[in-house]
Short mmCIF file of C-alpha atoms in Angstrom, two decimals:
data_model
loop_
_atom_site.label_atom_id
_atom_site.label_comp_id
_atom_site.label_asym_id
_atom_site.label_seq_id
_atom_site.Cartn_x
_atom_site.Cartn_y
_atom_site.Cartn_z
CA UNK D 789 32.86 175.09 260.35
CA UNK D 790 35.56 173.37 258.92
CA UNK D 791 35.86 174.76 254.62
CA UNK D 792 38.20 174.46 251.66
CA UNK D 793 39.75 177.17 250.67
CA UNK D 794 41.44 178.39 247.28
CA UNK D 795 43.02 181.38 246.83
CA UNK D 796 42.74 182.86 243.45
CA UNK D 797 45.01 185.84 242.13
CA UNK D 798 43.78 187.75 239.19
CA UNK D 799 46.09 188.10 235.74
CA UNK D 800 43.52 190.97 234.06
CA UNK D 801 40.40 193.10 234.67
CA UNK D 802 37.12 191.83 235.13
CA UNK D 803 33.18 192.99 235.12
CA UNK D 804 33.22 191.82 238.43
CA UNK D 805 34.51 189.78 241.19
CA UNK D 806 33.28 186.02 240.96
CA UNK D 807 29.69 185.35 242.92
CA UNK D 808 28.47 182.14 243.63
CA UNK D 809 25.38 180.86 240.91
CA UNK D 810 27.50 182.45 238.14
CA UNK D 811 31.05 180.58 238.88
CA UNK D 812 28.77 177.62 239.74
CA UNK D 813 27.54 177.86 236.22
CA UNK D 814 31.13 177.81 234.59
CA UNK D 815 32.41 174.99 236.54
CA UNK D 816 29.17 173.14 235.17
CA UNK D 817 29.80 173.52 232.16
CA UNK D 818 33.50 172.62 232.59
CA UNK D 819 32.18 169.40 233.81
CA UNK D 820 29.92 168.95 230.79
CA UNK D 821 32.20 169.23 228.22
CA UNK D 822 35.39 166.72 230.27
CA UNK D 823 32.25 163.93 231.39
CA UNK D 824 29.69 164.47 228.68
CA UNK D 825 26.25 165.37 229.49
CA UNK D 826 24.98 162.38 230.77
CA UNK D 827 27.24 162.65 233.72
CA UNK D 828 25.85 165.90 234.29
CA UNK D 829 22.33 165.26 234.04
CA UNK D 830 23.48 162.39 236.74
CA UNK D 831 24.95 164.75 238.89
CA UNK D 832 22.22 167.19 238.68
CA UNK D 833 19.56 164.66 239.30
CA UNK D 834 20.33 165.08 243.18
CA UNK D 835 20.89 167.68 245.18
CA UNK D 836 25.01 168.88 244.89
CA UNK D 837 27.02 167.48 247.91
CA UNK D 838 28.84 170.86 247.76
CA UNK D 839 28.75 174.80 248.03
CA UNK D 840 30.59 177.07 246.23
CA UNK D 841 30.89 180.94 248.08
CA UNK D 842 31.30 184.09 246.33
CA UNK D 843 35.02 185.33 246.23
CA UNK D 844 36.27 187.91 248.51
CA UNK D 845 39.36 189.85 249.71
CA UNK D 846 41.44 187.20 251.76
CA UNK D 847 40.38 187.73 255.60
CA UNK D 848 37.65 189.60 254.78
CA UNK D 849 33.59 188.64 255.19
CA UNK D 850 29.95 189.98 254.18
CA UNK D 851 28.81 192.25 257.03
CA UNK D 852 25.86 190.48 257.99
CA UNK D 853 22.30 192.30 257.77
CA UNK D 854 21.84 191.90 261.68
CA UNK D 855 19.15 194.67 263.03
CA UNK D 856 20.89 197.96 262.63
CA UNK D 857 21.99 199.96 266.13
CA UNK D 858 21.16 203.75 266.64
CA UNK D 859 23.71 206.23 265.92
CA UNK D 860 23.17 209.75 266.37
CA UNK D 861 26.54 210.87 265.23
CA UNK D 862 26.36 211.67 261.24
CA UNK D 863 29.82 210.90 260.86
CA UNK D 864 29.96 207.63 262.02
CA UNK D 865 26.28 206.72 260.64
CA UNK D 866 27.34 207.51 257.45
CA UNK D 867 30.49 205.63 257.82
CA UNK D 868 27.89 202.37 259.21
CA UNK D 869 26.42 203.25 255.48
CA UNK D 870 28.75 202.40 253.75
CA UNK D 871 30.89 199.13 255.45
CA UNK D 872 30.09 196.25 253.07
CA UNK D 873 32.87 194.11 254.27
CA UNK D 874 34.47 193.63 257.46
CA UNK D 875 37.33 191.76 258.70
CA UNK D 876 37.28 188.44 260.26
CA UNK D 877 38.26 189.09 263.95
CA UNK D 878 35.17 191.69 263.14
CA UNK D 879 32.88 189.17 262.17
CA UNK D 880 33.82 186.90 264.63
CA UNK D 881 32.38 189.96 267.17
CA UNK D 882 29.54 190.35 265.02
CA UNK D 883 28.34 186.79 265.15
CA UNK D 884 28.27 186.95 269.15
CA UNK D 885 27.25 190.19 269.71
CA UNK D 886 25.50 192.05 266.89
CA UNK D 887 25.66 194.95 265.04
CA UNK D 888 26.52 196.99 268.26
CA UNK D 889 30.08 195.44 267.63
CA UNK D 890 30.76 198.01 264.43
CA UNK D 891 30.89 200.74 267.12
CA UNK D 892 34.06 200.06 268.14
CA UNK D 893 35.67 198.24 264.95
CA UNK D 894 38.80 199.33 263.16
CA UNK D 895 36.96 199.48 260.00
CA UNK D 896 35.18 202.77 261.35
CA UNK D 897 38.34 204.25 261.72
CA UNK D 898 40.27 203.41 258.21
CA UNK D 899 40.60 200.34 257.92
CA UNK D 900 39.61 198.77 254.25
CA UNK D 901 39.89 195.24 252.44
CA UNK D 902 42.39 195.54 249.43
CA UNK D 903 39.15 195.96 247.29
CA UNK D 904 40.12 196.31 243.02
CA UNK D 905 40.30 199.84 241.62
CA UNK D 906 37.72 200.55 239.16
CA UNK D 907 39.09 202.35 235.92
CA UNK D 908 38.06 202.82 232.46
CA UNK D 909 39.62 201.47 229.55
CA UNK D 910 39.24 202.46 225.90
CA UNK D 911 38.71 199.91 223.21
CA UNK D 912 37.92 200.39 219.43
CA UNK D 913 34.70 198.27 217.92
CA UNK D 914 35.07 195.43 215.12
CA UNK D 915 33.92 195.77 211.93
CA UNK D 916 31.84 192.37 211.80
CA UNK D 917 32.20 191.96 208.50
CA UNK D 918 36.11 192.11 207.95
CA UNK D 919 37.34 191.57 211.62
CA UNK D 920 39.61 194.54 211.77
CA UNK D 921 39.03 197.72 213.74
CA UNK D 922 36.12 200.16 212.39
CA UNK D 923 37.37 203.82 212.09
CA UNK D 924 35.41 205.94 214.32
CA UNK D 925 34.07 203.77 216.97
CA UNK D 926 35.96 204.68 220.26
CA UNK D 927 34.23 203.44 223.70
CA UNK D 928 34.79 203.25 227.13
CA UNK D 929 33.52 200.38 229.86
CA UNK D 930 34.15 200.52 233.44
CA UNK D 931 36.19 197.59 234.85
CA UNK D 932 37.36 196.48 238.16
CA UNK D 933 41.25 196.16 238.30
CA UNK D 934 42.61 193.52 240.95
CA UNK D 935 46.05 194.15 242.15
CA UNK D 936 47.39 190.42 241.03
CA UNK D 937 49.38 190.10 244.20
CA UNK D 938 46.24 190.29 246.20
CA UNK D 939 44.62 186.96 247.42
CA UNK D 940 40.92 186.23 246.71
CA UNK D 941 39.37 183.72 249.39
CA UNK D 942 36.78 181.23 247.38
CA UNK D 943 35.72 178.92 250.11
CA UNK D 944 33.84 175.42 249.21
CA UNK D 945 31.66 173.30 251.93
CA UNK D 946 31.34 169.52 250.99
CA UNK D 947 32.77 166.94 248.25
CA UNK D 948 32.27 167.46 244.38
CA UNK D 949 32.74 164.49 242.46
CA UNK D 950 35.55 166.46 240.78
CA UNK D 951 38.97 168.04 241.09
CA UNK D 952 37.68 171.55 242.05
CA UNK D 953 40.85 172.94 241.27
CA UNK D 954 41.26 171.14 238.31
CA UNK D 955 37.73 172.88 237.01
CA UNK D 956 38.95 175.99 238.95
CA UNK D 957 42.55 176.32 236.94
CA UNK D 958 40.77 175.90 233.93
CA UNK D 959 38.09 178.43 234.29
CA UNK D 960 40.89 180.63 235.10
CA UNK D 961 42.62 180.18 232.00
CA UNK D 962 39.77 180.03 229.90
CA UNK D 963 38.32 183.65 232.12
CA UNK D 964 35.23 184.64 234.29
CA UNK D 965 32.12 186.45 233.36
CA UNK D 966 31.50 188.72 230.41
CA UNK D 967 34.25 189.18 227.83
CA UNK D 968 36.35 186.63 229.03
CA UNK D 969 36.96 186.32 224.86
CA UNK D 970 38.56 189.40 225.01
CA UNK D 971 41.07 188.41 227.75
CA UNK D 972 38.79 189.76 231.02
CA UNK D 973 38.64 187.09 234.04
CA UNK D 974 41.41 185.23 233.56
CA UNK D 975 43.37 184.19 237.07
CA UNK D 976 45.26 181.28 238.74
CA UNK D 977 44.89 179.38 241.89
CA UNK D 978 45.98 178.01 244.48
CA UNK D 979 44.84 175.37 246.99
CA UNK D 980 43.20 173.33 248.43
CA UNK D 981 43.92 174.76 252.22
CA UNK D 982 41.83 173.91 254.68
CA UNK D 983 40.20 176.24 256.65
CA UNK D 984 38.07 177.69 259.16
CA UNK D 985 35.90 180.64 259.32
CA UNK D 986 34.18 182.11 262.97
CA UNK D 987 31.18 181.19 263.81
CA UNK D 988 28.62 182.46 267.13
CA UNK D 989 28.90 179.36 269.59
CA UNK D 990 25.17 178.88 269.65
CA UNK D 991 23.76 180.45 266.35
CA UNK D 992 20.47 180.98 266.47
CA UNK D 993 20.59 182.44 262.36
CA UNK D 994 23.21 181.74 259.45
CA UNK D 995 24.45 184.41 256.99
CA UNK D 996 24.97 183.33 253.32
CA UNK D 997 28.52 183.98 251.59
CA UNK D 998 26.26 183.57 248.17
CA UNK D 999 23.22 185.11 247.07
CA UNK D 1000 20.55 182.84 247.84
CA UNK D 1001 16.71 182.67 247.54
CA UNK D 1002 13.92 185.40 248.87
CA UNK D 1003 12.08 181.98 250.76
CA UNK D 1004 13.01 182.21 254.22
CA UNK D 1005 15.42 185.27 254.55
CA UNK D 1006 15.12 186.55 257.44
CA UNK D 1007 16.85 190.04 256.99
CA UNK D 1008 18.02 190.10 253.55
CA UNK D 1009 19.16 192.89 250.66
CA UNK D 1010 17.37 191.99 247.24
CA UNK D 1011 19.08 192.17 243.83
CA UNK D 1012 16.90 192.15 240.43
CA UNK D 1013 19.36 189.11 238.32
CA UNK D 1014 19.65 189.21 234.52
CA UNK D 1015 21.46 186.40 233.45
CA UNK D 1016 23.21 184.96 230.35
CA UNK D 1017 22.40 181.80 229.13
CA UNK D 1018 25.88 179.58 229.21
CA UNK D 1019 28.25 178.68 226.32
CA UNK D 1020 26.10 175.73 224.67
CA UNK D 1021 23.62 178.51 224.17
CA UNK D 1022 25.27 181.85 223.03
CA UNK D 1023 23.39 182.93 219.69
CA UNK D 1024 20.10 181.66 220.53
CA UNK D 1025 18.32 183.38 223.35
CA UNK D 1026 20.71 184.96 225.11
CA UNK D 1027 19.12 185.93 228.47
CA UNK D 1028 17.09 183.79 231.32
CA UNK D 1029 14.07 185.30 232.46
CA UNK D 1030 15.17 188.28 235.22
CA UNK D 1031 14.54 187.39 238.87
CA UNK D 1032 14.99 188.38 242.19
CA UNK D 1033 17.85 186.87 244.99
CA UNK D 1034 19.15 188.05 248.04
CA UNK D 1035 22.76 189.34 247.83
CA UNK D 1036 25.52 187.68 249.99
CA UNK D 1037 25.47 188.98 254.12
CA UNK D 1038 21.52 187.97 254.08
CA UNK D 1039 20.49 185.99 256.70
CA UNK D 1040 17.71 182.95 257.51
CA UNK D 1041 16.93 181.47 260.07
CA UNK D 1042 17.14 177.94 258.76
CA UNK D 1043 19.66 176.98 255.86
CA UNK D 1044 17.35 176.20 252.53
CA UNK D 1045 18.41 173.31 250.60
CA UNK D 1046 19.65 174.25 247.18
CA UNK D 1047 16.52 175.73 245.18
CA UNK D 1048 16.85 174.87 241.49
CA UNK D 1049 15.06 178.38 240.29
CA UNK D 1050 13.32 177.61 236.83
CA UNK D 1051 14.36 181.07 235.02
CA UNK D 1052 13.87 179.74 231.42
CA UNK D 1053 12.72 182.65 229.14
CA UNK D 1054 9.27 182.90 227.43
CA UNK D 1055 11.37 181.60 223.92
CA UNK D 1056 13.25 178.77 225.44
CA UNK D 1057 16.92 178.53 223.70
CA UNK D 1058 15.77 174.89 222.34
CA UNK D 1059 12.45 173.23 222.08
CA UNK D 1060 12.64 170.95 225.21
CA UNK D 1061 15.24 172.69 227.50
CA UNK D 1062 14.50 174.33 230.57
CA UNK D 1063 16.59 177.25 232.39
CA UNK D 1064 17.51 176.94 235.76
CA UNK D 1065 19.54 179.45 238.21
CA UNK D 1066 20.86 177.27 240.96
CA UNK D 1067 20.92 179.11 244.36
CA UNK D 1068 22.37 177.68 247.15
CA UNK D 1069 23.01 179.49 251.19
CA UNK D 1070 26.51 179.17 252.21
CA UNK D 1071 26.00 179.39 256.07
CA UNK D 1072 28.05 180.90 258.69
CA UNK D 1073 26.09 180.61 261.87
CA UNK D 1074 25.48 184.06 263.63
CA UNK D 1075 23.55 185.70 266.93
CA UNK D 1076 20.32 187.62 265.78
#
């Protein structure tokens, strides 16, 4: 399958590494404010004519949720356990022959993606009514820490009727996620590259580089969502209502169409508005 690819390198911590719906959301918005809203209610009026995947460690994949082999051996179940990602000359195995593949991988025997470390960081709390540090409020928050050499693969399927890495550059200066006004999320990019990423010859099942919808996974891992609300909204309600999606490596048999999931809380933000989360499979076309 032949993609776009854009490599992004991190300049500071983040909550976590940028996932499909949620980067989606920010380059939305991007296009809101440049266009104006009617060109976004345009655009939104028909399906997108592209896909956005989650971002991952350069020539590294999902492990796709194929049916799980037999091991005996603890060691090397518990090592199974734990593999999240594997490599692409990996996958490339995996799509063809299934999980039995991971038996023999390099991954069982040390080799990892350059994943970010996770650290702590101390930061003093605001005093909302004068803006300067309160005395004695000290906390902690746990945040992943990108080495900014490091390539991140984001990988987009189709056309947008937009410079992506015009929206991309300026999400990146602007930040991703939570606390980007504190300085979290903020990275630069490069691309476009094109780019290809292995595929079985004869799929018979795709796995999804995003999280996509429960209807019609075939074997899928579930994650419970909470979601913020985006910028137009912050001070009014500030979550959507919490639902359910399969996390990226799930797999269906056919590839959905983009599902427009109506998440809007029981107290909408604004009289009139609805919430939506849009989900939409990224396929890679796999042996089940």
């Amino acid at each position: 399958m032949r993609l776009t690819l854009f490599r992004l390198y991190f300049q500071s911590p983040l909550k976590e590494l940028p996932r499909a719906p949620s980067l989606l959301g920010h380059l939305l918005w991007w296009y809101r404010y440049t266009h104006g809203r009617e060109a976004l209610e345009e655009l939104l009026a028909e399906p997108l004519p592209f896909r956005l995947s989650s971002v991952f460690p350069e020539g590294w994949l999902p492990r796709p949720k194929l049916p799980p082999v037999q091991v005996e051996e603890t060691e090397k179940r518990k090592a199974l356990k734990n593999l999240r990602l594997v490599s692409l000359e990996t996958f490339a195995r995996l799509a063809e022959e299934g999980e039995g593949a991971l038996l023999t991988a390099p991954e069982l025997s040390g080799k990892t993606p350059p994943e970010p470390k996770r650290l702590r960081r101390s930061r003093v709390g605001i005093d909302r009514a004068t803006g300067a540090a309160r005395k004695g409020i000290l906390f902690a928050e746990e945040l992943l820490f990108p080495d900014p050499q490091t390539p991140y693969a984001l990988y987009l399927l189709g056309d947008p009727p937009f410079d992506p890495k015009e929206a991309l550059a300026f999400v990146g200066e602007m930040g991703y996620g939570g606390k980007a006004s504190v300085g979290l999320g903020r990275f630069r990019v490069e691309g476009p590259f094109p780019c290809e990423l292995p595929e079985a010859k004869t799929p018979t099942a795709h796995m999804t580089l995003a999280p996509g919808p429960l209807e019609g996974a075939l074997y899928y891992e579930l994650e419970p969502y909470w979601g913020r609300l985006g910028g137009g909204y912050v001070g009014a309600t500030p979550f959507k209502r919490p639902h359910l999606r399969t996390r990226e490596g799930s797999l269906y048999r056919e590839v959905p169409g983009p599902l427009a999931l109506d998440v809007t809380p029981l107290e909408p933000p604004e009289e009139g508005v609805r919430v939506y989360e849009l989900l939409q499979v990224f396929p890679l076309g796999v042996r089940v």
